[in-house]
Coordinates of N, CA and C in Angstrom, one line a residue:
M1 N 1.0 -1.0 -0.1 CA -0.3 -0.2 0.3 C 1.1 1.0 -0.1
P2 N 1.1 2.1 -1.1 CA 1.3 3.3 -0.7 C 1.3 4.3 0.5
F3 N 2.5 5.2 0.4 CA 2.4 5.7 1.8 C 1.3 6.6 2.3
H4 N 0.4 7.5 0.8 CA -0.2 8.2 1.4 C -2.0 7.8 1.3
G5 N -1.3 6.3 0.9 CA -3.2 5.7 1.3 C -2.6 5.1 3.0
I6 N -2.0 5.0 3.4 CA -1.7 4.8 4.9 C -2.6 6.0 5.5
A7 N -1.6 7.0 5.1 CA -1.6 7.9 5.8 C -3.4 8.7 6.0
A8 N -4.4 8.4 4.8 CA -5.7 8.3 4.3 C -6.5 7.4 5.0
L9 N -5.8 6.0 5.6 CA -6.3 5.5 6.1 C -6.4 5.3 7.8
Y10 N -5.4 6.3 8.4 CA -5.2 6.9 10.1 C -6.2 7.9 10.1
R11 N -6.2 8.5 9.2 CA -7.3 9.8 9.1 C -8.5 9.0 9.1
R12 N -9.2 8.3 8.1 CA -10.6 7.8 8.3 C -10.6 7.3 9.5
S13 N -9.6 6.5 10.3 CA -9.8 5.7 11.3 C -10.3 6.8 12.3
F14 N -9.3 7.7 12.6 CA -9.1 8.7 13.2 C -10.8 8.8 13.5
W15 N -11.3 9.5 12.6 CA -12.2 10.1 12.5 C -13.6 9.2 12.8
I16 N -13.3 8.1 12.5 CA -14.2 7.2 13.0 C -14.2 7.3 14.3
R17 N -13.5 7.0 15.1 CA -13.2 6.6 16.5 C -14.0 8.1 17.2
V18 N -14.0 9.1 16.3 CA -14.3 10.5 17.2 C -15.9 10.4 17.2
I19 N -16.2 9.8 15.8 CA -17.6 9.6 15.6 C -18.4 8.8 16.2
V20 N -18.1 7.6 16.9 CA -18.4 6.4 17.9 C -18.2 6.9 19.0
A21 N -17.5 8.2 19.8 CA -17.1 8.5 20.9 C -18.6 9.6 21.1
I22 N -18.8 10.2 20.3 CA -19.7 11.3 20.2 C -21.0 10.3 20.3
L23 N -21.4 9.7 19.6 CA -22.7 8.6 19.7 C -22.9 8.2 21.0
A24 N -21.7 7.0 21.5 CA -21.7 6.9 22.4 C -22.1 7.6 23.5
Y25 N -22.0 8.7 23.9 CA -22.3 9.8 25.0 C -23.6 10.5 24.6
S26 N -24.0 10.6 23.1 CA -25.5 11.2 23.2 C -26.4 10.3 23.5
R27 N -26.3 8.7 23.4 CA -27.4 8.3 23.2 C -27.4 7.7 24.7
P28 N -28.6 7.6 25.4 CA -29.0 7.1 26.3 C -28.6 5.6 27.3
P29 N -28.3 5.5 28.3 CA -27.5 4.6 28.6 C -28.8 3.5 28.6
T30 N -28.4 2.0 27.8 CA -29.0 0.8 27.6 C -29.1 0.1 28.8
T31 N -29.6 -1.1 28.8 CA -29.7 -1.9 29.9 C -28.4 -2.5 30.5
T32 N -27.2 -4.0 30.2 CA -26.6 -4.0 30.6 C -24.8 -3.5 30.4
R33 N -25.2 -3.2 28.8 CA -24.1 -2.8 28.0 C -23.5 -1.2 28.8
G34 N -24.8 -0.7 28.4 CA -24.9 0.9 29.1 C -24.1 1.3 30.4
S35 N -24.9 0.5 31.2 CA -24.8 0.6 32.7 C -23.3 0.4 33.1
Y36 N -22.9 -0.6 32.3 CA -21.2 -1.0 32.6 C -20.6 0.0 31.6
A37 N -20.7 0.4 30.6 CA -19.7 1.9 30.1 C -19.8 2.7 31.2
A38 N -21.0 3.3 31.6 CA -21.1 4.1 32.5 C -20.1 4.4 33.9
R39 N -20.2 2.6 34.4 CA -19.3 2.4 35.6 C -17.7 2.4 35.3
C40 N -17.5 2.0 33.9 CA -16.1 2.2 33.5 C -15.4 3.9 33.3
R41 N -16.6 4.4 32.6 CA -15.7 6.1 32.4 C -15.2 6.6 33.3
Q42 N -14.0 7.1 32.8 CA -13.0 8.2 34.0 C -13.3 9.1 33.6
S43 N -12.8 10.2 34.7 CA -13.2 11.2 34.4 C -11.7 12.0 35.2
F44 N -10.6 13.0 34.1 CA -9.2 12.8 34.5 C -9.4 14.5 34.5
R45 N -10.1 15.2 35.2 CA -10.1 16.5 35.5 C -8.9 17.0 36.6
H46 N -7.8 17.5 36.1 CA -6.5 17.9 36.8 C -6.6 19.5 36.9
R47 N -6.4 19.8 38.2 CA -6.5 21.4 38.5 C -5.1 21.7 39.1
R48 N -4.6 22.6 39.3 CA -3.9 23.3 39.9 C -4.3 23.8 41.1
P49 N -3.5 24.3 42.0 CA -4.0 24.6 43.5 C -5.3 26.1 43.0
G50 N -4.7 26.7 42.3 CA -5.1 27.8 42.1 C -6.8 27.6 41.5
G51 N -6.9 26.4 41.0 CA -8.0 26.3 40.2 C -8.1 25.9 38.8
Q52 N -6.6 26.4 38.1 CA -6.6 26.6 36.4 C -6.5 25.5 36.1
L53 N -7.1 25.0 35.3 CA -7.6 23.5 34.8 C -6.0 23.1 33.6
V54 N -5.1 22.1 34.1 CA -4.0 21.4 33.2 C -4.1 20.5 32.5
S55 N -5.2 19.3 32.4 CA -5.4 18.4 31.7 C -7.1 18.8 31.1
E56 N -7.5 17.5 29.6 CA -8.0 17.8 29.1 C -8.6 16.4 29.2
V57 N -9.5 16.1 28.5 CA -10.1 14.9 28.3 C -10.6 14.4 27.1
E58 N -9.6 13.5 26.5 CA -9.9 13.2 24.9 C -10.5 11.7 25.2
I59 N -11.6 11.4 24.2 CA -12.0 10.4 24.1 C -11.2 9.3 23.4
Y60 N -10.7 8.3 23.6 CA -9.7 7.8 22.8 C -10.6 6.5 21.6
R61 N -11.0 5.5 22.4 CA -11.1 4.6 21.7 C -12.5 4.0 22.5
I62 N -13.5 3.3 21.9 CA -14.7 2.9 23.0 C -14.8 1.2 22.1
N63 N -15.0 0.4 22.8 CA -15.1 -1.2 22.8 C -16.6 -1.6 23.1
I64 N -16.9 -2.9 23.4 CA -18.2 -2.9 23.8 C -18.2 -2.7 24.9
N65 N -17.8 -3.3 25.9 CA -17.9 -3.3 27.3 C -17.3 -1.8 27.7
C66 N -16.8 -1.2 27.6 CA -16.3 -0.1 28.5 C -15.6 1.1 27.7
V67 N -15.7 2.1 27.9 CA -15.5 3.4 27.0 C -13.9 3.5 27.8
S68 N -12.5 4.1 27.0 CA -11.5 4.2 27.3 C -10.9 5.9 27.2
I69 N -10.8 6.6 28.1 CA -10.0 7.7 27.8 C -8.9 7.9 28.2
K70 N -8.3 8.6 27.2 CA -6.6 9.2 27.2 C -6.5 10.6 27.5
V71 N -5.8 10.4 28.4 CA -5.5 12.0 29.0 C -4.8 13.1 27.9
K72 N -5.3 13.9 27.5 CA -4.2 14.7 26.9 C -3.7 16.0 27.9
T73 N -2.6 16.1 28.2 CA -2.5 17.0 29.2 C -1.8 18.0 28.4
K74 N -1.9 19.3 28.6 CA -1.2 20.4 28.5 C 0.2 20.9 29.2
R75 N 1.4 21.0 28.4 CA 2.6 21.1 28.7 C 2.7 22.2 28.7
W76 N 2.7 22.6 30.6 CA 2.7 24.0 30.9 C 4.4 24.2 31.7
G77 N 5.2 23.3 31.3 CA 6.7 23.7 31.4 C 6.8 23.9 32.8
S78 N 8.2 24.3 33.3 CA 8.6 24.6 35.0 C 7.6 25.8 35.3
V79 N 8.0 25.9 36.8 CA 7.8 27.1 37.2 C 8.4 28.7 36.7
K80 N 8.4 29.4 37.2 CA 9.3 31.0 36.4 C 10.2 30.9 37.8
C81 N 11.5 31.1 37.7 CA 12.2 31.3 37.9 C 12.0 32.3 39.2
I82 N 12.3 32.0 40.5 CA 12.1 32.5 41.9 C 12.7 34.0 42.0
V83 N 13.8 34.1 41.4 CA 14.3 36.1 41.4 C 13.7 36.9 41.0
E84 N 13.3 37.9 41.4 CA 12.8 39.1 41.2 C 12.9 39.5 39.9
E85 N 12.3 39.9 38.8 CA 12.7 40.2 37.9 C 13.1 39.4 36.7
C86 N 13.4 37.7 37.2 CA 13.8 37.2 35.5 C 12.2 36.4 35.3
E87 N 12.4 36.4 33.8 CA 11.3 35.9 33.1 C 11.9 34.4 32.8
R88 N 13.1 33.7 33.4 CA 13.0 32.4 32.7 C 12.2 31.3 33.5
R89 N 12.6 30.0 32.9 CA 11.8 29.2 33.6 C 12.5 28.4 34.4
G90 N 12.3 28.3 35.7 CA 13.0 27.6 36.9 C 13.6 26.1 36.2
K91 N 14.7 25.3 37.0 CA 14.7 24.2 36.6 C 14.8 23.5 38.0
S92 N 15.5 23.7 39.3 CA 15.6 23.1 40.1 C 15.6 24.0 41.4
R93 N 14.6 23.7 42.4 CA 14.7 24.1 43.4 C 14.4 26.0 42.9
G94 N 13.8 25.9 42.2 CA 13.2 27.3 41.3 C 13.3 28.0 41.0
L95 N 15.0 27.7 40.7 CA 16.1 28.9 39.8 C 16.4 28.2 38.4
C96 N 16.6 29.4 37.6 CA 16.7 28.8 36.2 C 18.0 29.0 36.3
W97 N 19.3 28.5 35.3 CA 20.4 28.0 35.2 C 20.8 29.1 35.4
A98 N 20.7 30.8 35.3 CA 21.8 32.0 35.4 C 22.1 32.2 36.7
H99 N 20.9 31.6 37.7 CA 20.7 31.8 39.1 C 20.9 31.0 39.9
G100 N 21.4 29.7 39.4 CA 22.1 28.7 39.9 C 21.1 27.3 40.0
G101 N 19.9 27.3 38.8 CA 19.3 26.0 38.8 C 19.9 25.0 38.4
G102 N 19.4 23.7 38.3 CA 20.3 22.4 37.8 C 20.4 21.5 38.5
T103 N 21.0 20.5 38.4 CA 21.8 19.5 39.0 C 22.9 20.0 39.4
K104 N 23.4 20.1 41.0 CA 24.7 21.2 41.8 C 25.7 19.5 41.7
C105 N 26.9 19.8 41.3 CA 28.1 19.1 41.6 C 28.4 18.4 43.0
S106 N 28.5 16.8 42.9 CA 28.3 16.2 44.2 C 30.0 16.6 45.1
A107 N 30.8 16.8 44.3 CA 31.7 17.3 45.4 C 31.6 18.2 46.4
P108 N 32.7 17.7 47.4 CA 32.0 18.9 48.6 C 32.5 20.5 48.2
S109 N 31.8 21.4 48.7 CA 32.2 22.6 48.8 C 32.1 23.5 47.0
C110 N 31.6 22.4 46.3 CA 31.7 22.9 45.1 C 29.8 23.2 44.3
T111 N 29.8 24.3 43.9 CA 28.7 25.1 43.5 C 28.2 25.2 42.1
K112 N 29.0 24.2 41.2 CA 28.8 24.5 40.0 C 27.6 23.2 39.5
V113 N 27.2 23.6 38.1 CA 25.9 22.7 37.7 C 26.9 21.0 37.2
A114 N 26.2 20.0 37.3 CA 26.6 18.8 37.3 C 26.5 19.0 35.9
V115 N 27.4 18.1 35.2 CA 27.2 18.0 33.8 C 26.8 16.3 33.6
S116 N 27.4 15.2 33.9 CA 27.3 14.1 34.0 C 27.5 13.3 34.8
N117 N 27.3 12.2 35.5 CA 27.4 11.5 36.6 C 27.8 12.1 38.0
G118 N 26.6 13.2 37.7 CA 26.5 14.1 39.1 C 27.9 15.0 39.6
C119 N 28.8 15.1 38.5 CA 29.8 16.3 38.8 C 30.2 17.3 37.7
C120 N 30.5 18.1 37.9 CA 30.7 19.5 36.7 C 32.2 18.8 35.9
W121 N 32.5 19.8 35.2 CA 33.7 19.0 34.2 C 35.2 19.3 35.2
A122 N 35.1 20.3 36.5 CA 36.5 20.3 37.1 C 36.8 19.3 37.6
H123 N 35.5 18.4 38.1 CA 35.5 17.4 39.2 C 35.2 16.1 38.6
G124 N 34.9 16.2 37.3 CA 35.4 14.4 36.0 C 34.1 14.1 35.4
G125 N 33.2 15.7 35.4 CA 32.1 14.9 34.8 C 32.2 15.4 33.3
G126 N 31.4 14.6 32.3 CA 31.3 14.9 31.2 C 32.7 14.1 30.3
K127 N 32.8 13.8 28.9 CA 33.8 13.1 28.2 C 35.0 13.9 28.2
R128 N 36.3 12.9 28.0 CA 37.4 13.8 28.1 C 38.3 13.7 26.5
C129 N 39.1 14.2 26.2 CA 39.4 13.7 25.3 C 40.2 12.5 24.7
A130 N 40.3 11.9 23.5 CA 40.7 10.9 22.9 C 42.1 10.8 23.0
Y131 N 42.9 11.8 23.0 CA 44.1 12.0 22.5 C 44.8 11.4 23.7
D132 N 46.0 11.2 23.6 CA 46.5 10.4 24.4 C 47.1 11.6 25.2
G133 N 47.5 11.4 26.9 CA 47.7 12.5 27.6 C 47.1 13.7 27.9
C134 N 45.9 14.0 27.3 CA 45.0 15.2 27.1 C 44.0 14.9 28.0
N135 N 43.4 16.3 29.0 CA 42.4 15.6 29.5 C 41.6 16.8 29.8
K136 N 41.2 17.1 28.0 CA 40.5 18.2 28.1 C 39.0 18.1 28.4
A137 N 37.8 18.6 28.2 CA 36.8 18.2 27.3 C 36.6 18.0 26.1
A138 N 35.6 16.9 26.0 CA 35.4 16.7 24.4 C 34.1 16.6 24.2
Y139 N 33.8 16.3 22.7 CA 32.0 16.2 22.8 C 32.0 15.1 21.7
E140 N 30.8 14.6 21.5 CA 30.6 13.9 20.1 C 30.8 14.3 18.8
R141 N 30.6 15.7 18.7 CA 30.4 16.5 17.4 C 32.0 16.7 16.9
T142 N 32.8 16.4 17.8 CA 34.4 16.5 17.4 C 34.7 15.0 17.6
H143 N 34.3 14.4 18.0 CA 34.7 12.7 17.3 C 35.2 12.2 18.5
N144 N 34.8 12.7 20.0 CA 35.6 12.6 21.4 C 37.2 13.1 21.3
Y145 N 37.6 14.1 20.8 CA 38.5 14.9 20.8 C 38.2 16.2 21.3
C146 N 39.3 17.3 22.3 CA 39.4 18.8 22.2 C 39.0 19.2 21.2
A147 N 38.6 20.2 21.4 CA 38.7 21.3 20.1 C 40.2 21.6 19.6
K148 N 41.5 21.5 20.3 CA 42.5 21.6 20.0 C 43.2 20.4 19.0
H149 N 42.9 19.2 19.5 CA 43.2 18.2 19.1 C 42.7 17.6 17.5
H150 N 41.0 18.5 17.7 CA 40.1 17.8 16.6 C 40.8 18.9 15.5
D151 N 41.1 20.0 15.5 CA 41.4 21.0 14.5 C 42.8 20.3 14.1
Q152 N 43.8 20.2 15.1 CA 45.0 19.5 14.8 C 45.1 18.5 13.5
L153 N 43.9 17.2 14.1 CA 43.8 15.7 13.3 C 43.1 16.5 12.1
K154 N 42.0 17.5 12.0 CA 41.5 17.6 10.9 C 42.3 18.3 9.8
D155 N 43.0 19.1 9.9 CA 43.7 20.0 9.4 C 45.4 19.2 8.8
G156 N 45.8 18.3 9.8 CA 46.5 17.7 9.5 C 46.9 16.0 8.6
N157 N 47.6 15.4 8.8 CA 47.7 14.3 7.7 C 47.1 13.2 8.6
E158 N 46.4 13.1 9.5 CA 45.7 12.1 10.3 C 44.4 12.2 10.1
V159 N 43.7 11.5 9.8 CA 42.3 11.1 9.3 C 41.4 10.7 10.6
L160 N 40.5 11.4 10.8 CA 39.3 11.1 12.3 C 38.2 10.1 11.2
H161 N 38.8 9.1 11.8 CA 37.8 7.8 11.5 C 36.2 8.0 12.7
V162 N 35.0 7.9 11.8 CA 33.9 8.4 12.7 C 33.0 6.8 12.5

């Protein structure tokens, strides 16, 4: 089946599910089947402490015995930074990156942000250069070499193997 045929089939099945969901809520409950469906219905209405609605309910699929509901959550992001006049979003402890948010280094008396393995760059977090004897920071985009050795290998006769 061609790709556009699969997309059309998917769109069609989505609208069929929507129509069936509308019909299920518009008809009065019947005997056994309707009352069971009414018992299975789930209502997900999450509100913040101030009463602001956080998520919406979307009917996803209806089978013979039960109504299944999928919660479609709005992504509000994190809270605003607690520092006055800062408009950025907070990471941890309510602070943005600029004001000290994020995971802290696990080394004693270090206040820097952790890069990986719970440590900052100075205390062993992140990758190191693959060149023998070099202990500088390295990245995937430079093939695990520091910027200096990556430039030397790129410009010189040695070839970087990807």
